[in-house]
mmCIF file of C-alpha atoms and ligand atoms in Angstrom:
data_model
loop_
_atom_site.group_PDB
_atom_site.id
_atom_site.type_symbol
_atom_site.label_atom_id
_atom_site.label_comp_id
_atom_site.label_asym_id
_atom_site.label_seq_id
_atom_site.Cartn_x
_atom_site.Cartn_y
_atom_site.Cartn_z
ATOM 1 C CA MET A 28 20.300 41.671 -12.725
ATOM 2 C CA THR A 29 20.725 39.828 -9.501
ATOM 3 C CA ASP A 30 21.905 36.036 -9.534
ATOM 4 C CA LEU A 31 18.648 35.078 -9.997
ATOM 5 C CA ALA A 32 16.994 37.133 -11.740
ATOM 6 C CA SER A 33 19.637 35.782 -14.307
ATOM 7 C CA GLN A 34 18.984 32.504 -13.571
ATOM 8 C CA GLY A 35 15.856 33.738 -14.909
ATOM 9 C CA ALA A 36 14.232 33.251 -11.990
ATOM 10 C CA THR A 37 11.977 36.140 -12.157
ATOM 11 C CA ALA A 38 10.837 36.089 -16.272
ATOM 12 C CA PRO A 39 7.513 36.588 -16.987
ATOM 13 C CA LEU A 40 6.088 32.915 -17.953
ATOM 14 C CA THR A 41 3.414 35.135 -19.358
ATOM 15 C CA ASP A 42 1.604 38.708 -19.313
ATOM 16 C CA SER A 43 -1.440 37.748 -19.987
ATOM 17 C CA ASP A 44 -2.696 36.304 -16.779
ATOM 18 C CA ALA A 45 -5.113 38.601 -15.210
ATOM 19 C CA ALA A 46 -3.483 38.530 -11.783
ATOM 20 C CA GLY A 47 -0.370 40.008 -13.021
ATOM 21 C CA PRO A 48 2.782 38.244 -14.719
ATOM 22 C CA ARG A 49 3.496 34.866 -12.862
ATOM 23 C CA THR A 50 6.977 34.226 -12.506
ATOM 24 C CA ARG A 51 9.027 31.074 -12.207
ATOM 25 C CA ARG A 52 9.465 31.213 -9.020
ATOM 26 C CA ASP A 53 5.929 30.033 -8.406
ATOM 27 C CA LYS A 54 6.260 27.135 -10.151
ATOM 28 C CA PRO A 55 7.217 24.912 -8.015
ATOM 29 C CA GLU A 56 6.705 26.487 -4.542
ATOM 30 C CA ALA A 57 2.723 27.416 -5.526
ATOM 31 C CA THR A 58 2.322 23.457 -6.564
ATOM 32 C CA PRO A 59 4.091 21.587 -5.215
ATOM 33 C CA ALA A 60 4.204 18.322 -6.513
ATOM 34 C CA THR A 61 3.163 14.895 -4.956
ATOM 35 C CA GLY A 62 5.667 12.355 -5.430
ATOM 36 C CA PHE A 63 4.868 8.518 -6.104
ATOM 37 C CA THR A 64 6.354 4.871 -6.688
ATOM 38 C CA VAL A 65 5.845 2.941 -10.040
ATOM 39 C CA TRP A 66 7.400 -0.422 -9.661
ATOM 40 C CA LEU A 67 8.192 -2.270 -12.591
ATOM 41 C CA THR A 68 8.002 -5.891 -12.112
ATOM 42 C CA GLY A 69 8.374 -8.099 -14.699
ATOM 43 C CA LEU A 70 10.905 -11.182 -16.156
ATOM 44 C CA PRO A 71 15.012 -10.682 -16.672
ATOM 45 C CA SER A 72 14.532 -8.877 -20.161
ATOM 46 C CA ALA A 73 11.002 -8.042 -20.013
ATOM 47 C CA GLY A 74 11.680 -3.912 -20.463
ATOM 48 C CA LYS A 75 11.573 -3.018 -16.778
ATOM 49 C CA THR A 76 14.421 -0.848 -17.251
ATOM 50 C CA THR A 77 14.559 0.318 -20.645
ATOM 51 C CA ILE A 78 10.871 1.140 -19.813
ATOM 52 C CA ALA A 79 11.741 3.500 -16.672
ATOM 53 C CA THR A 80 14.624 4.977 -18.435
ATOM 54 C CA ALA A 81 12.335 6.444 -21.256
ATOM 55 C CA LEU A 82 9.599 6.785 -18.309
ATOM 56 C CA ALA A 83 12.389 9.012 -16.433
ATOM 57 C CA GLY A 84 13.162 10.490 -19.519
ATOM 58 C CA LEU A 85 9.500 12.528 -19.935
ATOM 59 C CA LEU A 86 8.847 13.499 -16.403
ATOM 60 C CA ARG A 87 12.522 14.935 -16.305
ATOM 61 C CA ALA A 88 11.469 17.358 -19.430
ATOM 62 C CA THR A 89 8.065 18.309 -17.705
ATOM 63 C CA GLY A 90 10.822 19.568 -14.273
ATOM 64 C CA ARG A 91 9.678 16.759 -12.496
ATOM 65 C CA ARG A 92 12.418 15.131 -9.723
ATOM 66 C CA VAL A 93 13.174 11.448 -10.456
ATOM 67 C CA GLN A 94 15.053 8.639 -9.505
ATOM 68 C CA VAL A 95 14.849 5.320 -10.354
ATOM 69 C CA LEU A 96 16.122 2.192 -7.603
ATOM 70 C CA ASP A 97 17.653 -0.599 -10.266
ATOM 71 C CA GLY A 98 17.958 -3.477 -8.826
ATOM 72 C CA ASP A 99 21.641 -3.967 -10.016
ATOM 73 C CA GLU A 100 22.688 -0.820 -8.257
ATOM 74 C CA VAL A 101 20.505 -1.172 -5.099
ATOM 75 C CA ARG A 102 22.254 -5.092 -4.901
ATOM 76 C CA ALA A 103 26.070 -3.072 -5.243
ATOM 77 C CA THR A 104 25.052 -0.711 -2.403
ATOM 78 C CA GLY A 105 22.056 -0.839 0.025
ATOM 79 C CA SER A 106 21.157 -4.448 -0.508
ATOM 80 C CA LEU A 107 24.955 -6.055 -1.160
ATOM 81 C CA GLY A 108 25.754 -9.143 0.187
ATOM 82 C CA LEU A 109 21.908 -10.520 -1.139
ATOM 83 C CA GLY A 110 21.938 -13.585 -3.538
ATOM 84 C CA PHE A 111 18.639 -14.961 -5.162
ATOM 85 C CA SER A 112 17.190 -17.278 -2.595
ATOM 86 C CA ARG A 113 13.763 -16.665 -1.736
ATOM 87 C CA ALA A 114 14.518 -15.087 1.790
ATOM 88 C CA ASP A 115 17.169 -12.673 -0.051
ATOM 89 C CA ARG A 116 14.736 -10.992 -2.514
ATOM 90 C CA GLU A 117 12.167 -10.752 -0.513
ATOM 91 C CA THR A 118 14.427 -8.718 1.962
ATOM 92 C CA HIS A 119 15.854 -6.714 -1.142
ATOM 93 C CA VAL A 120 12.666 -6.463 -2.704
ATOM 94 C CA ARG A 121 10.737 -4.859 0.844
ATOM 95 C CA ARG A 122 14.362 -3.387 1.519
ATOM 96 C CA VAL A 123 13.594 -0.854 -1.896
ATOM 97 C CA GLY A 124 10.240 -0.796 -1.096
ATOM 98 C CA TYR A 125 11.233 1.134 2.076
ATOM 99 C CA ALA A 126 13.905 3.122 0.370
ATOM 100 C CA ALA A 127 11.525 4.327 -2.841
ATOM 101 C CA GLN A 128 8.275 5.349 -0.338
ATOM 102 C CA ARG A 129 10.608 7.492 1.566
ATOM 103 C CA MET A 130 11.599 9.736 -1.274
ATOM 104 C CA ALA A 131 8.050 9.675 -3.225
ATOM 105 C CA ALA A 132 6.741 10.686 0.417
ATOM 106 C CA ARG A 133 9.360 13.869 -0.313
ATOM 107 C CA GLY A 134 7.898 14.391 -3.570
ATOM 108 C CA ALA A 135 10.231 12.198 -5.885
ATOM 109 C CA CYS A 136 8.875 10.362 -8.687
ATOM 110 C CA VAL A 137 10.320 6.928 -7.876
ATOM 111 C CA LEU A 138 10.821 4.478 -10.775
ATOM 112 C CA VAL A 139 11.650 0.709 -9.731
ATOM 113 C CA PRO A 140 12.855 -2.069 -12.053
ATOM 114 C CA VAL A 141 13.106 -4.662 -9.808
ATOM 115 C CA ILE A 142 11.457 -8.492 -10.517
ATOM 116 C CA ALA A 143 10.010 -8.815 -7.451
ATOM 117 C CA PRO A 144 8.989 -12.373 -8.359
ATOM 118 C CA TYR A 145 7.087 -13.026 -5.260
ATOM 119 C CA ALA A 146 3.646 -11.717 -4.900
ATOM 120 C CA GLY A 147 3.632 -11.499 -0.986
ATOM 121 C CA SER A 148 6.595 -9.178 -0.691
ATOM 122 C CA ARG A 149 4.840 -7.055 -3.422
ATOM 123 C CA ALA A 150 2.034 -6.971 -1.732
ATOM 124 C CA ALA A 151 4.088 -5.641 1.524
ATOM 125 C CA VAL A 152 5.581 -2.943 -0.985
ATOM 126 C CA ARG A 153 1.983 -1.833 -1.578
ATOM 127 C CA THR A 154 0.709 -1.670 1.867
ATOM 128 C CA ARG A 155 3.847 0.230 3.057
ATOM 129 C CA HIS A 156 3.319 2.993 0.476
ATOM 130 C CA GLU A 157 -1.072 2.622 1.268
ATOM 131 C CA ALA A 158 -0.289 3.124 4.974
ATOM 132 C CA GLU A 159 1.505 6.346 4.533
ATOM 133 C CA ALA A 160 -0.708 7.909 1.799
ATOM 134 C CA THR A 161 2.206 7.509 -1.047
ATOM 135 C CA PRO A 162 0.911 7.138 -4.287
ATOM 136 C CA TYR A 163 1.406 3.507 -5.831
ATOM 137 C CA VAL A 164 1.722 1.878 -9.228
ATOM 138 C CA GLU A 165 2.101 -1.544 -10.116
ATOM 139 C CA VAL A 166 3.190 -2.171 -13.514
ATOM 140 C CA HIS A 167 3.791 -5.908 -14.748
ATOM 141 C CA VAL A 168 6.345 -5.602 -18.171
ATOM 142 C CA ALA A 169 4.472 -8.920 -19.179
ATOM 143 C CA THR A 170 6.754 -10.478 -21.935
ATOM 144 C CA PRO A 171 6.847 -13.795 -22.117
ATOM 145 C CA VAL A 172 9.564 -15.578 -21.368
ATOM 146 C CA GLU A 173 10.384 -17.356 -24.737
ATOM 147 C CA VAL A 174 10.692 -13.128 -25.918
ATOM 148 C CA CYS A 175 12.933 -12.404 -23.014
ATOM 149 C CA SER A 176 15.416 -15.800 -23.411
ATOM 150 C CA ARG A 177 15.614 -14.280 -27.206
ATOM 151 C CA ARG A 178 16.290 -10.876 -26.375
ATOM 152 C CA ASP A 179 18.506 -11.891 -23.282
ATOM 153 C CA VAL A 180 20.297 -8.800 -22.500
ATOM 154 C CA LYS A 181 22.693 -10.066 -20.079
ATOM 155 C CA GLY A 182 23.215 -13.269 -21.643
ATOM 156 C CA LEU A 183 21.719 -14.722 -18.610
ATOM 157 C CA TYR A 184 19.162 -17.472 -20.108
ATOM 158 C CA ALA A 185 22.099 -18.095 -22.411
ATOM 159 C CA GLN A 186 24.034 -18.654 -19.048
ATOM 160 C CA GLN A 187 21.501 -20.842 -17.569
ATOM 161 C CA ALA A 188 20.994 -23.280 -20.292
ATOM 162 C CA ALA A 189 24.999 -24.031 -20.070
ATOM 163 C CA GLY A 190 24.226 -24.388 -16.506
ATOM 164 C CA GLU A 191 25.380 -21.835 -14.938
ATOM 165 C CA PRO A 192 23.573 -19.670 -13.140
ATOM 166 C CA THR A 193 20.277 -21.613 -11.653
ATOM 167 C CA GLY A 194 17.646 -20.607 -10.261
ATOM 168 C CA LEU A 195 17.117 -17.803 -13.204
ATOM 169 C CA THR A 196 13.236 -16.023 -12.352
ATOM 170 C CA GLY A 197 11.446 -17.747 -15.069
ATOM 171 C CA VAL A 198 13.008 -20.308 -15.419
ATOM 172 C CA ASP A 199 13.824 -22.978 -12.925
ATOM 173 C CA ASP A 200 13.086 -20.422 -10.360
ATOM 174 C CA PRO A 201 9.335 -18.656 -9.738
ATOM 175 C CA TYR A 202 7.654 -15.340 -11.024
ATOM 176 C CA GLU A 203 4.748 -14.677 -9.550
ATOM 177 C CA PRO A 204 2.447 -12.791 -12.306
ATOM 178 C CA PRO A 205 0.606 -10.528 -10.972
ATOM 179 C CA GLU A 206 -3.619 -10.930 -10.473
ATOM 180 C CA SER A 207 -4.126 -7.242 -10.419
ATOM 181 C CA PRO A 208 -1.732 -4.305 -11.419
ATOM 182 C CA ASP A 209 -2.724 -1.309 -11.790
ATOM 183 C CA LEU A 210 -1.154 -1.195 -15.732
ATOM 184 C CA ARG A 211 -0.318 -4.543 -17.690
ATOM 185 C CA LEU A 212 2.425 -3.944 -20.300
ATOM 186 C CA ASP A 213 2.778 -6.209 -23.405
ATOM 187 C CA THR A 214 6.250 -5.049 -25.006
ATOM 188 C CA ARG A 215 5.998 -8.088 -28.117
ATOM 189 C CA ASP A 216 4.426 -5.455 -30.687
ATOM 190 C CA SER A 217 4.737 -2.456 -28.693
ATOM 191 C CA THR A 218 7.806 0.497 -29.171
ATOM 192 C CA VAL A 219 9.517 1.648 -26.266
ATOM 193 C CA SER A 220 8.024 5.126 -26.814
ATOM 194 C CA ALA A 221 4.797 3.505 -26.884
ATOM 195 C CA CYS A 222 4.959 1.865 -23.431
ATOM 196 C CA ALA A 223 6.432 4.651 -21.832
ATOM 197 C CA GLY A 224 3.529 6.776 -23.057
ATOM 198 C CA ARG A 225 0.766 4.497 -21.911
ATOM 199 C CA LEU A 226 2.563 4.226 -18.618
ATOM 200 C CA TYR A 227 2.364 8.497 -18.909
ATOM 201 C CA ALA A 228 -1.428 8.290 -19.773
ATOM 202 C CA HIS A 229 -1.801 6.180 -16.589
ATOM 203 C CA LEU A 230 0.184 8.316 -14.268
ATOM 204 C CA MET A 231 -2.007 11.372 -15.360
ATOM 205 C CA GLU A 232 -5.799 9.631 -15.450
ATOM 206 C CA ARG A 233 -4.533 8.986 -11.338
ATOM 207 C CA GLY A 234 -3.505 12.638 -11.368
ATOM 208 C CA LEU A 235 -0.081 12.383 -10.469
ATOM 209 C CA VAL A 236 1.788 14.314 -13.238
HETATM 210 N N1 PPS B 1 18.759 -15.783 -10.665
HETATM 211 C C1 PPS B 1 19.022 -14.553 -11.427
HETATM 212 N N2 PPS B 1 17.127 -14.445 -11.547
HETATM 213 C C2 PPS B 1 16.949 -13.243 -11.744
HETATM 214 N N3 PPS B 1 17.419 -12.243 -11.766
HETATM 215 C C3 PPS B 1 19.161 -12.472 -11.855
HETATM 216 C C4 PPS B 1 19.437 -13.619 -11.463
HETATM 217 N N4 PPS B 1 21.245 -13.110 -11.262
HETATM 218 C C5 PPS B 1 21.272 -12.549 -11.869
HETATM 219 N N5 PPS B 1 19.818 -12.243 -11.800
HETATM 220 C C6 PPS B 1 20.369 -10.357 -12.758
HETATM 221 O O1 PPS B 1 20.019 -9.558 -11.515
HETATM 222 C C7 PPS B 1 19.629 -8.049 -12.248
HETATM 223 C C8 PPS B 1 18.478 -7.772 -10.636
HETATM 224 O O2 PPS B 1 17.310 -8.280 -10.245
HETATM 225 P P1 PPS B 1 16.417 -8.016 -9.209
HETATM 226 O O3 PPS B 1 17.045 -7.288 -7.827
HETATM 227 O O4 PPS B 1 15.677 -7.036 -9.713
HETATM 228 O O5 PPS B 1 15.963 -9.216 -8.548
HETATM 229 S S1 PPS B 1 14.819 -9.851 -7.556
HETATM 230 O O6 PPS B 1 13.736 -8.936 -7.237
HETATM 231 O O7 PPS B 1 15.921 -9.772 -5.888
HETATM 232 O O8 PPS B 1 14.527 -11.000 -7.812
HETATM 233 C C9 PPS B 1 18.569 -8.754 -13.104
HETATM 234 O O9 PPS B 1 18.985 -8.037 -13.701
HETATM 235 P P2 PPS B 1 17.026 -8.058 -14.719
HETATM 236 O O10 PPS B 1 17.947 -8.469 -15.880
HETATM 237 O O11 PPS B 1 17.358 -6.336 -15.284
HETATM 238 O O12 PPS B 1 15.739 -7.775 -14.833
HETATM 239 C C10 PPS B 1 19.045 -10.145 -13.502
HETATM 240 O O13 PPS B 1 19.413 -9.781 -14.732
HETATM 241 N N1 ADP B 2 8.177 -1.986 -25.996
HETATM 242 C C1 ADP B 2 9.703 -2.248 -25.633
HETATM 243 N N2 ADP B 2 9.778 -2.010 -23.842
HETATM 244 C C2 ADP B 2 10.687 -2.306 -23.417
HETATM 245 N N3 ADP B 2 11.975 -2.826 -24.108
HETATM 246 C C3 ADP B 2 11.643 -3.491 -25.258
HETATM 247 C C4 ADP B 2 10.676 -2.989 -26.075
HETATM 248 N N4 ADP B 2 10.898 -3.602 -27.391
HETATM 249 C C5 ADP B 2 12.279 -4.188 -27.321
HETATM 250 N N5 ADP B 2 12.735 -3.948 -25.922
HETATM 251 C C6 ADP B 2 14.111 -4.338 -25.889
HETATM 252 O O1 ADP B 2 13.893 -5.360 -24.551
HETATM 253 C C7 ADP B 2 15.240 -5.136 -23.783
HETATM 254 C C8 ADP B 2 14.755 -5.280 -22.424
HETATM 255 O O2 ADP B 2 15.885 -5.079 -21.638
HETATM 256 P P1 ADP B 2 15.523 -4.704 -20.142
HETATM 257 O O3 ADP B 2 14.835 -3.471 -20.364
HETATM 258 O O4 ADP B 2 17.000 -3.799 -19.683
HETATM 259 O O5 ADP B 2 15.523 -5.299 -19.138
HETATM 260 P P2 ADP B 2 15.068 -5.703 -17.775
HETATM 261 O O6 ADP B 2 15.041 -4.817 -17.734
HETATM 262 O O7 ADP B 2 13.540 -6.316 -17.226
HETATM 263 O O8 ADP B 2 15.861 -6.657 -17.681
HETATM 264 C C9 ADP B 2 16.196 -3.769 -24.550
HETATM 265 O O9 ADP B 2 16.863 -4.752 -25.304
HETATM 266 C C10 ADP B 2 14.975 -3.341 -25.491
HETATM 267 O O10 ADP B 2 15.080 -2.403 -26.219
#
C-alpha cells in the first residue's frame, strides 16, 4: 500500500456511483470550495468570539479550511501599536478586512469577530470584497449593552465604571449599529449553538457551504 493509499486517499467513498467508485482524491480537486468572509460586529461581550468559534467547529467538521481573525490577536501582531481612537480603530478594521479578503479569495472560510464600531469602515471592507467578487457576510451580534455589561467577559465594563479605560465601545465611545446586516443575531434568548446554527443556515442559503 502506498503512503497516500494508507491515508485513505484512494479508498472508495461509495461503490454505488454509476460512473464508478468515487475516491477521496476526487473531492477537493473536483469541487474547489469558494471562500468567504463572515464579519461578526457587535459590542464587547456580545458573543462575537463565541459564535465564531462555534461556527468554525461546524465548518471544520465538513472539511473546510477556517481562519479566525480575532481582534485581540490581530492587535497583538498586524495591528500592534494601534489603540482605540477612531482613527486607529478604522485603520485596524480596514487592515483586518484586507487580510480577510485575501485569505477568502484563496478558499478559506474567514471568520472575523471584531467590533468594527464605525459604519464607514465596515462599508469599506464590504466594498473591497465586492470589488474582488469575494462573498461577504455581515452579522450583527445585537446584544444590548445592559446584557453585555452583565456578562463582562474581560472585566472591561467594571473597569470602565471604576474609571479606566475610558472610550469603551457602547458605553462612552460610539457604536454605529449596522442598518442592514446580512444577518442579525439576538443572543439574549438563544443558545450559542442556535446562533451558530442560524448563521450556518444563512451560509447554506447563500450557497457558500
Ligand atoms: N476601549 C475599548 N473599546 C472596545 N474594546 C476594547 C477597549 N479596550 C479594550 N478593548 C478590547 O479589545 C478587544 C479587541 O477589539 P477590536 O479590535 O475588536 O475593536 S475595534 O474593532 O478596533 O473597535 C475587544 O474584544 P471583544 O471584547 O472580544 O470585543 C475588547 O475586549
Ligand atoms: N447565544 C449566545 N451567543 C454567544 N455568546 C453567548 C450566548 N449566550 C450567552 N453567551 C455568552 O456571552 C459571552 C460572550 O463572550 P464573547 O464571545 O467573548 O464576546 P465578544 O467576542 O463579543 O466580546 C460568553 O460568555 C458566552 O458564553
